[in-house]
Coordinates of C-alpha atoms and ligand atoms in Angstrom, one line a residue:
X533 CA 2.5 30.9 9.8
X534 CA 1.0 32.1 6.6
X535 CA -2.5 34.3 6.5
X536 CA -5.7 32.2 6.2
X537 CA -9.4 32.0 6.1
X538 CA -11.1 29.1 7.7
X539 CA -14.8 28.2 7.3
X540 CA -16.6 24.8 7.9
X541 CA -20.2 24.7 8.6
X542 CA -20.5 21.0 8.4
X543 CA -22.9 19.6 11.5
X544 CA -21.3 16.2 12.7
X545 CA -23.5 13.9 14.0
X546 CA -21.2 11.2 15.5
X547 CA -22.0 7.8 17.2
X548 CA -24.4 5.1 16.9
X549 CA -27.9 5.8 15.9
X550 CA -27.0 9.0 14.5
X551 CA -28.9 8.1 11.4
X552 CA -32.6 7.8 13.2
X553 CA -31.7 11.7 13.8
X554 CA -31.7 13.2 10.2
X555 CA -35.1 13.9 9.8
X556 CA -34.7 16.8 12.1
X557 CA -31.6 18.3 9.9
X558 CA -33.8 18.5 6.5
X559 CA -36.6 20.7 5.5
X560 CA -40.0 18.9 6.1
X561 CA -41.9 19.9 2.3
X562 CA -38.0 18.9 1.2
X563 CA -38.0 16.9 -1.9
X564 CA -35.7 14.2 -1.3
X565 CA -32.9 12.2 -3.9
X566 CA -31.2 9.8 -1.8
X567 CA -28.3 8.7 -3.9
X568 CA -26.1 5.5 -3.0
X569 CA -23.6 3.5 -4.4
X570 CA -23.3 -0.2 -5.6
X571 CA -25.6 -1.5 -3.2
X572 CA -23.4 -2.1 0.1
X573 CA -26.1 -0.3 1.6
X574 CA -29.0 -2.4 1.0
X575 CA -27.1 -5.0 2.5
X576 CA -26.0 -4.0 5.7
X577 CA -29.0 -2.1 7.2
X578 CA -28.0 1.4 6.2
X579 CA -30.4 1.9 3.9
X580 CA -33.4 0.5 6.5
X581 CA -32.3 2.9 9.0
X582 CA -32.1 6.2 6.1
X583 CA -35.9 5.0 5.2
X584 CA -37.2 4.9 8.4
X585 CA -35.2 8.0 9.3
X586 CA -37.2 9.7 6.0
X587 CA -40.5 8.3 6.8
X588 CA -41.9 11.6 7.3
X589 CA -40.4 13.1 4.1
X590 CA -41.1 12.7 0.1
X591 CA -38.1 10.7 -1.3
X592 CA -36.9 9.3 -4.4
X593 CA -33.4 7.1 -4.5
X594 CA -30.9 7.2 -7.4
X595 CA -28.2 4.1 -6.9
X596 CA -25.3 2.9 -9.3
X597 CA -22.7 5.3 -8.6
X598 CA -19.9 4.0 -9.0
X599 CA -16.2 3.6 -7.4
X600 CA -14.3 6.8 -9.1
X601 CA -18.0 8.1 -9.6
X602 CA -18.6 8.7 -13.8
X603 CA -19.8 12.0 -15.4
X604 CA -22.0 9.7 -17.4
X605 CA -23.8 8.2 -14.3
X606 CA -23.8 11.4 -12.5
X607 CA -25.6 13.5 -15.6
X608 CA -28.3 10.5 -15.1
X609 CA -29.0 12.2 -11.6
X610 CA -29.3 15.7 -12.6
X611 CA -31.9 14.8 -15.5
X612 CA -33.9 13.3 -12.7
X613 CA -33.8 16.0 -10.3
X614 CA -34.5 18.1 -12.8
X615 CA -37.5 16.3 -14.2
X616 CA -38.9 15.7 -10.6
X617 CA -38.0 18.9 -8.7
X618 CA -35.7 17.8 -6.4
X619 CA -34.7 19.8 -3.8
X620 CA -32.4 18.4 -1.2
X621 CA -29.9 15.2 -1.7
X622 CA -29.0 12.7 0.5
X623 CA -25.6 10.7 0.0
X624 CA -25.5 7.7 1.7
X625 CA -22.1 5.9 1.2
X626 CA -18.3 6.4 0.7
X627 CA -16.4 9.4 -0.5
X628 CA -17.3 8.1 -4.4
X629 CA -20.6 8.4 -3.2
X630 CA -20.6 11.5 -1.4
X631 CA -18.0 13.6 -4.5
X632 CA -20.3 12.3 -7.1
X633 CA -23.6 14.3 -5.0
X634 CA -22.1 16.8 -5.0
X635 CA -21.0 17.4 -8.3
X636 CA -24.6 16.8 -9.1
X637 CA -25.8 19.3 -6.9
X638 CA -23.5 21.6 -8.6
X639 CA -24.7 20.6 -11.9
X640 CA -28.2 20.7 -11.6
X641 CA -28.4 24.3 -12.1
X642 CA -25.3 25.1 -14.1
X643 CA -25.1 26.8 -17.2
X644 CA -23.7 25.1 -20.1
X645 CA -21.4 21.6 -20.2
X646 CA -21.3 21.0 -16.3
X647 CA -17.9 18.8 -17.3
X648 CA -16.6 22.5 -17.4
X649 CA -16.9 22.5 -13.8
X650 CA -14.0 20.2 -13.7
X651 CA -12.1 20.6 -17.0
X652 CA -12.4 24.5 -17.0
X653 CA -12.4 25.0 -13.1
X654 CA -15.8 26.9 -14.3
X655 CA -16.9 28.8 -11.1
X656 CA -19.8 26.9 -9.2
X657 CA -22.7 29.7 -8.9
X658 CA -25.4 27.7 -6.9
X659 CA -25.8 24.3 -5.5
X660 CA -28.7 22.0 -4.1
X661 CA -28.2 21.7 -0.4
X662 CA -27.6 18.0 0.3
X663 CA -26.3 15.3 3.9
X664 CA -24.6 12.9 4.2
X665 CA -24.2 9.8 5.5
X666 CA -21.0 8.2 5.7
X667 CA -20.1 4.3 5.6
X668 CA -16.6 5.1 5.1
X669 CA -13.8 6.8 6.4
X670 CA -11.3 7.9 4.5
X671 CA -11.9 10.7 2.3
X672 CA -13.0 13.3 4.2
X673 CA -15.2 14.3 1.8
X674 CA -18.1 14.4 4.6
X675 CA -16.3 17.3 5.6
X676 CA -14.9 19.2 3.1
X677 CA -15.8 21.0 -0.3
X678 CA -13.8 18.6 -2.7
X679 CA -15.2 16.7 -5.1
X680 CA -13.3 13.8 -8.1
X681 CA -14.7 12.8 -11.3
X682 CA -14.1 10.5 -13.5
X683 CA -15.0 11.2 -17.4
X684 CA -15.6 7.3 -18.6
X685 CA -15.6 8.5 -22.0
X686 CA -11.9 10.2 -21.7
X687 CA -10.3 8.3 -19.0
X688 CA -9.6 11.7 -16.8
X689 CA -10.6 12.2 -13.5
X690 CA -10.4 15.8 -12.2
X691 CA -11.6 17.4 -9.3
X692 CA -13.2 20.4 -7.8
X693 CA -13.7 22.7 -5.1
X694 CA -16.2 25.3 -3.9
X695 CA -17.8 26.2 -0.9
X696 CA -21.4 25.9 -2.0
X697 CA -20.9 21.6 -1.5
X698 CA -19.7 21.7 1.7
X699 CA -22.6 19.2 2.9
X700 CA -25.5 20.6 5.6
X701 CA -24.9 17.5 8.1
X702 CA -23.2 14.8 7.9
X703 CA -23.8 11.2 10.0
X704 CA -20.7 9.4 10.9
X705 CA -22.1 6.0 12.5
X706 CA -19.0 4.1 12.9
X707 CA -21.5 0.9 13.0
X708 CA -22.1 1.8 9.8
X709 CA -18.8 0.3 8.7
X710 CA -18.4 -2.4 10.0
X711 CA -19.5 -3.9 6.4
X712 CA -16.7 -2.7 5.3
X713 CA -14.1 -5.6 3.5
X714 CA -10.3 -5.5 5.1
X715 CA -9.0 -4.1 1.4
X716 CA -11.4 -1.0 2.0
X717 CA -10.9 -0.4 5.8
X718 CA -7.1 -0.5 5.0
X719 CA -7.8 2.1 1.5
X720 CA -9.2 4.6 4.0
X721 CA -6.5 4.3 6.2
X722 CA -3.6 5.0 3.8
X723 CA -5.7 7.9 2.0
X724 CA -6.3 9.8 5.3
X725 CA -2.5 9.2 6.1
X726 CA -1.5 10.3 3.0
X727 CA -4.1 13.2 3.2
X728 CA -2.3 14.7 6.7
X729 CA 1.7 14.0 5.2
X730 CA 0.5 15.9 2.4
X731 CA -0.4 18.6 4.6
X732 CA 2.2 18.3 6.7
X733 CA 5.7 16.8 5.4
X734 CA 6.4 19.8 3.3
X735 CA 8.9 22.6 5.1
X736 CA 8.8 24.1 8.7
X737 CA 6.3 27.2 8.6
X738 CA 6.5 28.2 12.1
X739 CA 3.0 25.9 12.8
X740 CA 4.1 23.7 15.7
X741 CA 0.0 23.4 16.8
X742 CA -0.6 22.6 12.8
X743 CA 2.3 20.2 12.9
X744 CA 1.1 18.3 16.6
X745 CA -2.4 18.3 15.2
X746 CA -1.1 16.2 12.1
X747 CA 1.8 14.3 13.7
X748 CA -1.5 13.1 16.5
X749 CA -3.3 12.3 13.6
X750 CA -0.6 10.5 11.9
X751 CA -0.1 8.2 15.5
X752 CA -3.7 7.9 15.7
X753 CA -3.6 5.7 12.7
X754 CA -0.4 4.1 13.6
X755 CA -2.4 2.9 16.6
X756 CA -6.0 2.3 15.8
X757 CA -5.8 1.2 12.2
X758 CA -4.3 -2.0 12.6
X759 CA -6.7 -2.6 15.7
X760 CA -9.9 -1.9 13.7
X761 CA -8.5 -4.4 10.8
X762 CA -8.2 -7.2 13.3
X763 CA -11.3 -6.5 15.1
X764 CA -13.7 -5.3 12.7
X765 CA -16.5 -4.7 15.2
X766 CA -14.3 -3.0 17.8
X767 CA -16.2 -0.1 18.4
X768 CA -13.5 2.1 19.7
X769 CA -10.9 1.3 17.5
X770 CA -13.4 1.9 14.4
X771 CA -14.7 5.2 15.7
X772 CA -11.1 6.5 16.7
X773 CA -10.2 5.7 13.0
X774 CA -13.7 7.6 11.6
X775 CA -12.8 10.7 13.3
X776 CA -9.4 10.6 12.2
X777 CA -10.3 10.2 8.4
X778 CA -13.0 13.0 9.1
X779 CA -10.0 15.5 10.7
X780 CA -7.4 15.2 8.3
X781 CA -8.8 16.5 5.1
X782 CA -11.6 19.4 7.0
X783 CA -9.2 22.4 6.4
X784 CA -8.0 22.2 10.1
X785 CA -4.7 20.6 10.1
X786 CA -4.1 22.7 6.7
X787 CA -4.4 26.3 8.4
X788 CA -1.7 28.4 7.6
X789 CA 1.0 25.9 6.0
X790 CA 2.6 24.9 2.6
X791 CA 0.8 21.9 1.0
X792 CA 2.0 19.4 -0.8
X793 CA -0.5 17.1 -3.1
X794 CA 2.1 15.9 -5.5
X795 CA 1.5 12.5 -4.4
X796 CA -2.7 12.4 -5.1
X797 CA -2.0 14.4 -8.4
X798 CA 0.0 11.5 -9.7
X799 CA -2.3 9.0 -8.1
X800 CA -5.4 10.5 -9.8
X801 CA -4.2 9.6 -13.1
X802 CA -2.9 6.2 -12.2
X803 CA -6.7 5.4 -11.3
X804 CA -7.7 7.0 -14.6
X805 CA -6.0 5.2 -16.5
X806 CA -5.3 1.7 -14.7
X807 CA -8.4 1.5 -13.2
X808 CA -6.1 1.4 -9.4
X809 CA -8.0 1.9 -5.8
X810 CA -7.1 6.0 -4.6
X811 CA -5.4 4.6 -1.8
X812 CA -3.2 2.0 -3.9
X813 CA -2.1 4.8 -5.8
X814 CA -0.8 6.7 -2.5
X815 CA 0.7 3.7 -1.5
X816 CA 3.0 3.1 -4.4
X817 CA 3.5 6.7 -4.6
X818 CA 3.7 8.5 -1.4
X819 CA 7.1 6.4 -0.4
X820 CA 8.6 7.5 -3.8
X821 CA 7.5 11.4 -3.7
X822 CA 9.3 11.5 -0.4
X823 CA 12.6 9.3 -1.2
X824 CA 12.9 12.0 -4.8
X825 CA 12.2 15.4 -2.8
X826 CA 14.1 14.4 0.4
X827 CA 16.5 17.6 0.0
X828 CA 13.3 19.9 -0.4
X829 CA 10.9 18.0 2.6
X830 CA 14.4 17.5 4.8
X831 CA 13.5 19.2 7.7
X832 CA 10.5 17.5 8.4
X833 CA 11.7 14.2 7.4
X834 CA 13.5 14.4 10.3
X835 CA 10.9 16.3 12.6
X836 CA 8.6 13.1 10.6
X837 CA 11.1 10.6 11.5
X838 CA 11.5 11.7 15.2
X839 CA 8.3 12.4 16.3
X840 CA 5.8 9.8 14.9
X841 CA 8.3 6.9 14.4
X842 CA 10.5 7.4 17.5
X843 CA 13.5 7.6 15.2
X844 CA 16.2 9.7 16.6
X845 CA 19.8 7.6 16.8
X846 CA 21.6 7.3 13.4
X847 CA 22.9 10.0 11.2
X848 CA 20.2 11.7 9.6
X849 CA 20.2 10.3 6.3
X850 CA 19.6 7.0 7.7
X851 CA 16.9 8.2 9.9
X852 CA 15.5 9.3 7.0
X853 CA 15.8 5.9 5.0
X854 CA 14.3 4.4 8.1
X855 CA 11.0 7.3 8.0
X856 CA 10.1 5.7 4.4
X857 CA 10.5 2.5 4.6
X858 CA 8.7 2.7 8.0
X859 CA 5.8 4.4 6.0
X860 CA 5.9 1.9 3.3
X861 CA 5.9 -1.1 5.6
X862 CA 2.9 0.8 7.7
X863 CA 0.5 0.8 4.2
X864 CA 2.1 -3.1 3.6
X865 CA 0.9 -3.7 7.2
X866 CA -2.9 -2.5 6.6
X867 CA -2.8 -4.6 3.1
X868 CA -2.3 -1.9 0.7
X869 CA 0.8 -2.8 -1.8
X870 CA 3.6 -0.2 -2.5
X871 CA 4.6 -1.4 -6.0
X872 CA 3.2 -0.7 -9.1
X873 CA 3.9 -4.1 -10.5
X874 CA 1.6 -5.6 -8.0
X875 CA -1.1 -4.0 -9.5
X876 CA 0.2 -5.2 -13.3
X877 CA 1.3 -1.8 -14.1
X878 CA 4.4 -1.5 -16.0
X879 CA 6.8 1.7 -16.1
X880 CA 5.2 2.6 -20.1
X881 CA 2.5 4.7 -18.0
X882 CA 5.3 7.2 -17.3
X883 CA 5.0 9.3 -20.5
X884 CA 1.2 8.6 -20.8
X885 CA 1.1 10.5 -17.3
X886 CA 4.0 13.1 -18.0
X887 CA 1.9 14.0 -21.5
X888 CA -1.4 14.5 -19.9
X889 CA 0.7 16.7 -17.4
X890 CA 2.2 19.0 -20.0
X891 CA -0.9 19.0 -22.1
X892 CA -3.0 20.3 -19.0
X893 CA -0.6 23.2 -18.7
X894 CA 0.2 22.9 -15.2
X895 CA 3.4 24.5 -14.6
X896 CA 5.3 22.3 -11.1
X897 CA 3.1 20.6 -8.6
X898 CA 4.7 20.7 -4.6
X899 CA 5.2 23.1 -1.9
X900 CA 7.4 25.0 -4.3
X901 CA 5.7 24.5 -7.5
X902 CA 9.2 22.8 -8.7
X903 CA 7.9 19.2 -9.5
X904 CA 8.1 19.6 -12.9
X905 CA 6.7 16.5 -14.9
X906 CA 10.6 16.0 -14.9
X907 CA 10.2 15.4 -11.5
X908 CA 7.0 13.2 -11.9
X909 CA 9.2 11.1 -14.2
X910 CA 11.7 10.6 -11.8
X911 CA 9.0 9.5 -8.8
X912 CA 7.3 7.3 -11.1
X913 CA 10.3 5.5 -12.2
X914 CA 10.8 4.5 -8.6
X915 CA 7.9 2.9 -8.1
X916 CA 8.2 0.1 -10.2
Ligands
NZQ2389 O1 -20.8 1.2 -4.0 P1 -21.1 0.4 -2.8 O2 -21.9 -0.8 -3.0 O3 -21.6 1.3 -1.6 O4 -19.6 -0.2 -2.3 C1 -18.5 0.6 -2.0 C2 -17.4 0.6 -3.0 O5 -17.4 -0.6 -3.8 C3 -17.8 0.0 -0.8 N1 -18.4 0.4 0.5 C4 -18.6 1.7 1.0 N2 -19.1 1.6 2.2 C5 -19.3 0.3 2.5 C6 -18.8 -0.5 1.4 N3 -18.9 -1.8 1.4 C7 -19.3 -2.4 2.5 N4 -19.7 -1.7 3.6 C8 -19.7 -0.4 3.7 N5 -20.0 0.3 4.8 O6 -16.5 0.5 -0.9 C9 -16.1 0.6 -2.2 C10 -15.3 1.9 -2.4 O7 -16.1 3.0 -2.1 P2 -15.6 4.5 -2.5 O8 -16.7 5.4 -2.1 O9 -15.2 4.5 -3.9 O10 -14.3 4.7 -1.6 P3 -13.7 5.9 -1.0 O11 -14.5 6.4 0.2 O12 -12.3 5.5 -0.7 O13 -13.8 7.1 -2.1 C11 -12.9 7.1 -3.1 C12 -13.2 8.3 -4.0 O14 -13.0 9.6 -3.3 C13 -12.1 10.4 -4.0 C14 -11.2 9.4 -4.7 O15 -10.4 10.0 -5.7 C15 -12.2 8.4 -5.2 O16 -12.8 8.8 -6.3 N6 -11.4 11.3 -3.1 C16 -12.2 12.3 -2.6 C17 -11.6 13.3 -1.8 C18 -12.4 14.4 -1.2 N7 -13.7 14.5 -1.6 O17 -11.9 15.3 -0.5 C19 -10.2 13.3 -1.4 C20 -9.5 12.0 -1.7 O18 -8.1 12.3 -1.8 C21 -10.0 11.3 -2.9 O19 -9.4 11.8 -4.1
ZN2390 ZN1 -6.9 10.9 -1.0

């Protein structure tokens, strides 16, 4: 196992009527920006339950931010924050949502273009404290300090990192998703898959409790996910499949092992540039990152194949074969598509993608920092 540091001060509040329990988690002479998203929440009663929650506390609301939240919409915030001394954010909504607050609680006091934050990896000095309250799981952004961007101007999205947005408290109501349409209950389950293989199908570091953690994860989904689609208001199914986004992507399963991330570096530029869900993009990748670096991931292909899909007759190769299309058929099963040319993309992107690569300077992405944009090329060819 490798050394690590592990912090996470995020306060869960899990279960129904979590939200009427807030108030209690948030300065009383707070001054309060509740941002939200497209609406959804004015629709399905979150929003009633957040205002009554707040009826004791001075709030304004900022709304509109978008899917693959905009530097453009998120500048809007900080003028107003600024302008009416804001001092504690709410984000009420998905991981869009939740990345875009707390970018804007990074920018709100930063010195100079806060795109820098992102483009420059400029260190984050200070941040608004800010909740959450999440309507759905997949991100794990509720729990951890990440945050994507998306310049409209440029077509890049980038993301960063810094302890200072890990969120106060976050409210995971699985009620709260029941809203949720089939293509976005299935999104979160491929992008908190894809979060734990990233994590976890890389090369044996002596982590079996890292590895059970994910490979339980992994199941979890294998189990609940395709419950909770055909029985939206399952309550069990639905929370099993909240927690599970929550775990896989909060540091935990990620102590002390090789990560991967290939997989969502490629993906991020596919939504840049085609406009493609996250978890599309995982789903027409993933399958391809592992088929091109099945020499380098072999091991736990196998461990993969063995322990989370039962396969363990057949030479290995085949087992192999069989791990990959079993996870590709998985994300066809929970309606995500694996190709790009069900989303209209054609294989021209490649260069477009390989260029921005090379022209960022990064060296390799992977485990071993060997994915060259080489390599790129040759996982992007195969997902035609
Ligand atoms: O905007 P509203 O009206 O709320 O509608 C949203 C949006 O259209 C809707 N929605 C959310 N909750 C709902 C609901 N509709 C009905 N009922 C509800 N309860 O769902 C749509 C998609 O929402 P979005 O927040 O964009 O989805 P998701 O949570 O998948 O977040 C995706 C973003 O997170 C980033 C992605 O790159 C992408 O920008 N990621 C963040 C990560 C992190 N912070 O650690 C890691 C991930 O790998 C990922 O990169
Ligand atoms: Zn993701």
């Amino acid at each position: 196992m490798e050394n690590f540091a592990f912090y996470n001060p995020v306060k869960i509040l899990f279960g129904k009527g979590q939200i009427a329990n807030i108030a209690a988690e948030i300065p009383t002479e707070a001054k309060i920006l509740v941002t939200y998203g497209g609406g959804s929440i004015k629709t399905n009663g979150v929003y009633e339950q957040v205002k009554a929650a707040l009826a004791g506390h001075d709030f304004l609301e900022f709304g509109g931010i978008e899917p693959n939240p905009h530097l453009e919409t998120l500048l809007k915030a900080v003028e107003l924050i600024r302008t009416e001394g804001i001092n504690f954010l709410l984000a009420v909504g998905g991981g869009s949502v939740l990345d875009g607050t707390k970018f804007i609680a990074a920018a709100v006091n930063f010195e100079g273009d806060p795109w820098d934050i992102l483009a420059k990896q400029a260190p984050v000095k200070s941040a608004l404290p800010f909740g959450t309250v999440l309507t759905l799981p997949a991100t794990g952004s509720e729990m951890n300090t990440n945050s994507v961007v998306t310049k409209w101007e440029t077509q890049e999205k980038l993301f960063f990192a810094s302890p200072l947005v890990f969120p106060k408290f976050s409210v995971l109501d699985p009620e709260t998703t029941y809203s949720l349409p089939p293509r976005q209950i299935g999104n979160g389950i491929v992008d908190a898959f894809t979060h734990v293989v990233e994590q976890y199908l890389t090369y044996p570091a002596n982590a079996p409790l890292q590895d059970r953690w994910a490979e339980s994860i992994l199941q979890t989904l294998i189990e609940e996910g395709p419950k909770t689609l055909a029985n939206p208001h399952d309550y069990a199914s639905r929370a099993n499949v909240v927690w599970s986004a929550t775990l896989a992507l909060n540091g935990m399963i990620g102590t002390g092992v090789p990560q991967d991330w290939t997989t969502h570096m490629i993906g991020h530029e596919l939504t840049a540039l085609h406009g493609l869900d996250h978890a599309q993009t995982l789903a027409v990748v993933l399958p391809n990152t592992l088929t091109v670096r099945r020499d380098r991931k072999r091991e736990k292909l196998l461990q993969y194949a063995e322990r989370v899909w039962d396969l363990v007759d057949g030479d290995e190769e085949a087992r192999i074969d069989q791990a990959i299309q079993k996870t590709r058929d998985f994300f066809e099963s929970v309606g995500v598509r694996t190709k790009l040319s069900d989303y209209g993309v054609g294989l021209d992107v490649i260069p477009l993608i390989t260029d921005r690569f090379e022209k960022r300077g990064f060296v390799a992405l992977g485990e071993h920092q060997d994915v060259t944009p080489k390599v790129v090329e040759q996982i992007l060819a195969l997902c035609a």
